[in-house]
Short mmCIF file of C-alpha atoms in Angstrom, two decimals:
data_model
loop_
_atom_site.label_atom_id
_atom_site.label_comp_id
_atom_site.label_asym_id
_atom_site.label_seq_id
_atom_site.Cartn_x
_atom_site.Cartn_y
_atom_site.Cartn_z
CA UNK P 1 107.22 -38.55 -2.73
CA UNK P 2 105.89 -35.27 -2.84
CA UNK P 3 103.05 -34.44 -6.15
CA UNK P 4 101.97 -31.12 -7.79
CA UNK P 5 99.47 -31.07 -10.15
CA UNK P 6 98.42 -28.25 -11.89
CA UNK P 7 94.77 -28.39 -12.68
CA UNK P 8 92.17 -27.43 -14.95
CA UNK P 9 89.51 -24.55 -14.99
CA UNK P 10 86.68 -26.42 -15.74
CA UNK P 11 84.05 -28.55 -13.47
CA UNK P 12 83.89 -31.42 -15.52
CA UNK P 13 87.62 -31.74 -16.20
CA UNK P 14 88.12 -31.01 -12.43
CA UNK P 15 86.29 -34.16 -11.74
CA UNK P 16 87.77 -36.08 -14.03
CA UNK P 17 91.20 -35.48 -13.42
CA UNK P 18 90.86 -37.61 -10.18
CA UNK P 19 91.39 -40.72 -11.93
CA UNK P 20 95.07 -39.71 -12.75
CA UNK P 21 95.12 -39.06 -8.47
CA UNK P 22 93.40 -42.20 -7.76
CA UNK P 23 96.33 -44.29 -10.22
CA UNK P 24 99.12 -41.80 -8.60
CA UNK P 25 98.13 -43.16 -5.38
CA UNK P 26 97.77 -46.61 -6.80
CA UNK P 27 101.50 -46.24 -8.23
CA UNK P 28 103.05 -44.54 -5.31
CA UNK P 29 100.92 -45.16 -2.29
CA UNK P 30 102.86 -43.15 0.26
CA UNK P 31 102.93 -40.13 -2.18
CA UNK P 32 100.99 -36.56 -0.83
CA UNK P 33 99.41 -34.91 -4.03
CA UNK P 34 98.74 -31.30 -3.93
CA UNK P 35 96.50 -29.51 -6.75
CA UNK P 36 97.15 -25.80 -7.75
CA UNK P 37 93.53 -24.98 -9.12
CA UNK P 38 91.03 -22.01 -8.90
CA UNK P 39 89.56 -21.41 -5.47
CA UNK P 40 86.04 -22.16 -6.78
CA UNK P 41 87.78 -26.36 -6.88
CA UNK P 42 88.55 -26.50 -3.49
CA UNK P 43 84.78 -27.94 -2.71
CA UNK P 44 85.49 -30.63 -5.42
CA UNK P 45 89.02 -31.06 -4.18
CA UNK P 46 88.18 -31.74 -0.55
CA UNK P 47 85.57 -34.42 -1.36
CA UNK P 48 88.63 -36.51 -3.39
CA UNK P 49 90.41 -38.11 -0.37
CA UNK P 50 93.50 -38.78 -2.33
CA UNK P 51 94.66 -34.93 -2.45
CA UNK P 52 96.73 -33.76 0.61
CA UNK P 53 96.02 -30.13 0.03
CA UNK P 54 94.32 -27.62 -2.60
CA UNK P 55 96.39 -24.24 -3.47
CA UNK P 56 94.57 -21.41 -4.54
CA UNK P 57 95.56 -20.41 -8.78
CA UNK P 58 95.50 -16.40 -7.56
CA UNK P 59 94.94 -15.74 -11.53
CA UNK P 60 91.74 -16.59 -13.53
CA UNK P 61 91.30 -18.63 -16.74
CA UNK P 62 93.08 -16.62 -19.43
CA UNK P 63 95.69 -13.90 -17.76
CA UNK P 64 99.46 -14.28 -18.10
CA UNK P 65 101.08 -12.00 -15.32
CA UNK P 66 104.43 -13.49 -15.53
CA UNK P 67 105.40 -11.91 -12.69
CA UNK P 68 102.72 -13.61 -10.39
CA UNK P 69 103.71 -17.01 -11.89
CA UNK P 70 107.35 -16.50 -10.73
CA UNK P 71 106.46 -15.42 -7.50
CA UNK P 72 104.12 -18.47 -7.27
CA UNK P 73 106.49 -20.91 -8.62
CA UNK P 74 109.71 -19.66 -6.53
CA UNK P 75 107.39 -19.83 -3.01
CA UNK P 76 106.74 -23.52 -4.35
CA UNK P 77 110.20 -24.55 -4.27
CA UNK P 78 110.51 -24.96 -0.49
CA UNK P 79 107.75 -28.02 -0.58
CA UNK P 80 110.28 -29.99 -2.42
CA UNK P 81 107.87 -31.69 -5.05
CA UNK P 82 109.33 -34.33 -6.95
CA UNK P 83 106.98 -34.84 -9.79
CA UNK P 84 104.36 -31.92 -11.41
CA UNK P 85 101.96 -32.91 -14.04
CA UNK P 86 100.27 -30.00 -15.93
CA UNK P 87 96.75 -30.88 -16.93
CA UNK P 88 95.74 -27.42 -19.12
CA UNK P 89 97.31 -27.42 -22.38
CA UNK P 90 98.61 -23.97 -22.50
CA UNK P 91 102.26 -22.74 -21.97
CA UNK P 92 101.65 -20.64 -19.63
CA UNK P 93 100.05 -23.50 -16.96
CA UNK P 94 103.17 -24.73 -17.26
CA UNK P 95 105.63 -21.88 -15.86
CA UNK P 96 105.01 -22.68 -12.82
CA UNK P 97 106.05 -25.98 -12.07
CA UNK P 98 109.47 -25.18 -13.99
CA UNK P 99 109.59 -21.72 -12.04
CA UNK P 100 109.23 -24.17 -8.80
CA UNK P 101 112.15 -26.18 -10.13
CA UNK P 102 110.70 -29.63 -10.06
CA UNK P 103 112.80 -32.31 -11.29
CA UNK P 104 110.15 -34.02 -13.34
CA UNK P 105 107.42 -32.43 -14.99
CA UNK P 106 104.58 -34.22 -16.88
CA UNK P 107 102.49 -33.35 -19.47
CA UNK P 108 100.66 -33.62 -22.76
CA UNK P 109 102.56 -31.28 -25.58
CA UNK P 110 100.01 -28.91 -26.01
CA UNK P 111 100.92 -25.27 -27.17
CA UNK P 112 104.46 -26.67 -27.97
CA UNK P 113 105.38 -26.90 -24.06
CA UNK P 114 108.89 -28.30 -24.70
CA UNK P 115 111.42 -26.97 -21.97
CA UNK P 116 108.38 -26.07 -19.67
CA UNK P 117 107.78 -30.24 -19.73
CA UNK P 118 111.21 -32.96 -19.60
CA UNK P 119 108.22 -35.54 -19.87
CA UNK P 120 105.82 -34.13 -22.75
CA UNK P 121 103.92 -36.60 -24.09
CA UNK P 122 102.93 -36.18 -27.91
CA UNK P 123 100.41 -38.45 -29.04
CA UNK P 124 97.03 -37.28 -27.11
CA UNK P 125 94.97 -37.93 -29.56
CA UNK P 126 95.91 -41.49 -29.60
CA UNK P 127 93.40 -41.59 -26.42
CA UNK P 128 89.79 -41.24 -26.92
CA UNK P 129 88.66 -40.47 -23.70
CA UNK P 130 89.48 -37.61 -21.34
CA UNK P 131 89.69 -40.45 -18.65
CA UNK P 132 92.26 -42.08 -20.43
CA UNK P 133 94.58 -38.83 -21.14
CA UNK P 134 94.94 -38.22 -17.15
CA UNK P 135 94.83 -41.83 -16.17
CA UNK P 136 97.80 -42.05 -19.18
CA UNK P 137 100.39 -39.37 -17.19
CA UNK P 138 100.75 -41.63 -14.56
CA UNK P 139 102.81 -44.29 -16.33
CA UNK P 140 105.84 -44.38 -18.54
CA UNK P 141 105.69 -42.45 -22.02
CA UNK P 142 107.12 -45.41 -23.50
CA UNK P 143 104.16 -47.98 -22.69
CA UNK P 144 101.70 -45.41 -23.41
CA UNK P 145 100.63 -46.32 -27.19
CA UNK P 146 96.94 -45.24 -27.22
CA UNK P 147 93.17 -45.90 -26.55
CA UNK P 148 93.21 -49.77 -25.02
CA UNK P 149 96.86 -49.77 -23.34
CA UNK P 150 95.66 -48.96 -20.27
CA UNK P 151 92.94 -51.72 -21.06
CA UNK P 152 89.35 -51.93 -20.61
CA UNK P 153 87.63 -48.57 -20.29
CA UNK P 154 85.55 -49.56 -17.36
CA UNK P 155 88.57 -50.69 -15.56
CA UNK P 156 89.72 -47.17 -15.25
CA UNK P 157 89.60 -45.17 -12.26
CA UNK P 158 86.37 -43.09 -12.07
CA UNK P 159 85.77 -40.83 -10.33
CA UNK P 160 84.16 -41.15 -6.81
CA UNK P 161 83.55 -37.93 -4.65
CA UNK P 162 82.96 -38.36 -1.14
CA UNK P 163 79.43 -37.13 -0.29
CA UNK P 164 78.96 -35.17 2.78
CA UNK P 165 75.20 -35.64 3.92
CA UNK P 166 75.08 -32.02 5.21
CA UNK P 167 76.14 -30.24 2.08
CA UNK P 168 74.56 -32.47 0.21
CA UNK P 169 71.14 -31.31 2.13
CA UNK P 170 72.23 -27.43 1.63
CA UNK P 171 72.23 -27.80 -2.46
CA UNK P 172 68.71 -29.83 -2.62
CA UNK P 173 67.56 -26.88 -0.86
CA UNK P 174 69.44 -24.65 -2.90
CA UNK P 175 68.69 -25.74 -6.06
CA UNK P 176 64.86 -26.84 -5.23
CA UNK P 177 65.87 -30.65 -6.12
CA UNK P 178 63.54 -33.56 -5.18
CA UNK P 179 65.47 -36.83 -4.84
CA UNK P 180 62.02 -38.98 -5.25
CA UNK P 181 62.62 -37.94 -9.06
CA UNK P 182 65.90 -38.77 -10.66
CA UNK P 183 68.27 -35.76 -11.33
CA UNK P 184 70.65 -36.02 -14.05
CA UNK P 185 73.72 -33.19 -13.85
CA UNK P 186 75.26 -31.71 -17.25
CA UNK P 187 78.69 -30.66 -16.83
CA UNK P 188 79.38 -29.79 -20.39
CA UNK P 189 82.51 -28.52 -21.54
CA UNK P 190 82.12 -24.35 -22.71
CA UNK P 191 82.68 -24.25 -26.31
CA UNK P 192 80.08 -26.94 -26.39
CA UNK P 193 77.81 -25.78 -24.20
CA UNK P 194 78.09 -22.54 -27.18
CA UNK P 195 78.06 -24.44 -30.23
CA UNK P 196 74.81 -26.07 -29.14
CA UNK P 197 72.77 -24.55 -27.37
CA UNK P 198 70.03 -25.98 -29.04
CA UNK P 199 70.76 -29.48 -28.78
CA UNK P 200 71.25 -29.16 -24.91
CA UNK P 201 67.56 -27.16 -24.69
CA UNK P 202 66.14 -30.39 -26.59
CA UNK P 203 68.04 -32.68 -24.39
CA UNK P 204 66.28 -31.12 -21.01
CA UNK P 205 63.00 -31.75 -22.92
CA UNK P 206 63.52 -34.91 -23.04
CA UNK P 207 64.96 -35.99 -19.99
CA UNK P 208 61.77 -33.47 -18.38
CA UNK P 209 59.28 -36.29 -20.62
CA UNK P 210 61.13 -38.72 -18.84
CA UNK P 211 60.22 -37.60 -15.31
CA UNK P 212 64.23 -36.71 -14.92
CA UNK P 213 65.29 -33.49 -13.53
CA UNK P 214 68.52 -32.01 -15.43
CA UNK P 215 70.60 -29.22 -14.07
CA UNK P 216 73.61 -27.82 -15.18
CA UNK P 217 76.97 -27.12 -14.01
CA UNK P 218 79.44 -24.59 -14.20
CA UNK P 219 81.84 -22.20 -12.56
CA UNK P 220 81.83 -18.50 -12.54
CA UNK P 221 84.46 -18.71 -15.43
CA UNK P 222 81.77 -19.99 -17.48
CA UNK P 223 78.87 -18.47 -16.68
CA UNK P 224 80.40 -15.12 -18.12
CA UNK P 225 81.58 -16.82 -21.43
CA UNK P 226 78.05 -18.09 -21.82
CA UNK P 227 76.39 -15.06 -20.92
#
């Protein structure tokens, strides 16, 4: 069985999306999962041992470009993928899976996706955690009621990156980080990280009373919305 996920833009939702890999691979073990996400993923992609292979997204957060969709989604077609799940919520992440013609394509409704999606599954908010929506797309629509089907939260696959000691090395340097001190990493979602700005200042007060190092995360994507 062959897997194409379409992924999301952001760091934190990159990271959490590989609970619905981990259950995929649960579900299906023999099953190769390939991720079409920005190139700035690939890092967080290759450190998740359940994805085959990472495809570059050639467009960035926002633009359309039909035309590079179609191109993208018709050079797709020769992998043969049997199931695409589309993790963004906006038409246009979907295109391409139904430009590559695969058979079954999963999804949360979103900006009314219907026709894009043949699975679209309606009743996201029924899930309370972000964890939960992924881990949710792996199993039938019909058992998929809400928060609690998919039973305890800590039973859920979290996500575990694999840690490569010589990276690893290259960002303590990078970022000046001392490992005798705890660090604590904010990954906060972009409209948040907007709306409260002042609440995450006070936060880093804290956690710098508390003798715990915060830094925060974010790709490029979000650095200029910030800004």
């Amino acid at each position: 069985m062959k897997i194409l996920v379409i992924g999301p833009s952001w760091v934190g939702d990159m990271v959490m999306s590989q609970g619905l890999y981990i259950e995929l691979t649960k579900l299906y073990p023999s099953a190769s999962i390939d991720v079409l996400a920005p190139a700035w993923c690939k890092p967080i992609l290759e450190r998740m041992p359940q994805i085959n292979k990472a495809i570059e997204m050639p467009l960035g957060h926002g633009q359309f470009d039909l035309k590079t969709r179609y191109r993208l989604g018709k050079a797709l077609r020769s992998e043969g993928y049997d199931f695409a799940f589309t993790l963004p919520n906006s038409a246009k992440s979907a295109l391409i899976p139904w430009f590559a013609k695969v058979p079954k394509r999963v999804g949360w409704k979103g900006e009314m996706r219907f026709g894009l999606l043949n699975d679209i599954r309606t009743n996201k908010k029924a899930f309370q955690y972000m964890l939960e929506r992924y881990v949710a797309l792996a199993h039938p629509k019909s058992s998929m009621t809400g928060s609690g089907c998919l039973g305890e939260l800590s039973k859920l696959p979290y996500p575990s990156l694999d840690v490569y000691k010589e990276t690893q090395q290259e960002a303590l340097e990078a970022f000046n980080l001392n490992l005798e001190r705890p660090v604590l990493g904010l990954c906060q979602e972009q409209s948040l990280a907007q709306r409260n700005v002042g609440l995450i200042i006070i936060l880093h007060l804290l956690l710098m009373l508390r003798s715990k190092r915060a830094t925060r995360f974010g790709c490029l994507a979000q650095q200029r919305t910030e800004k």
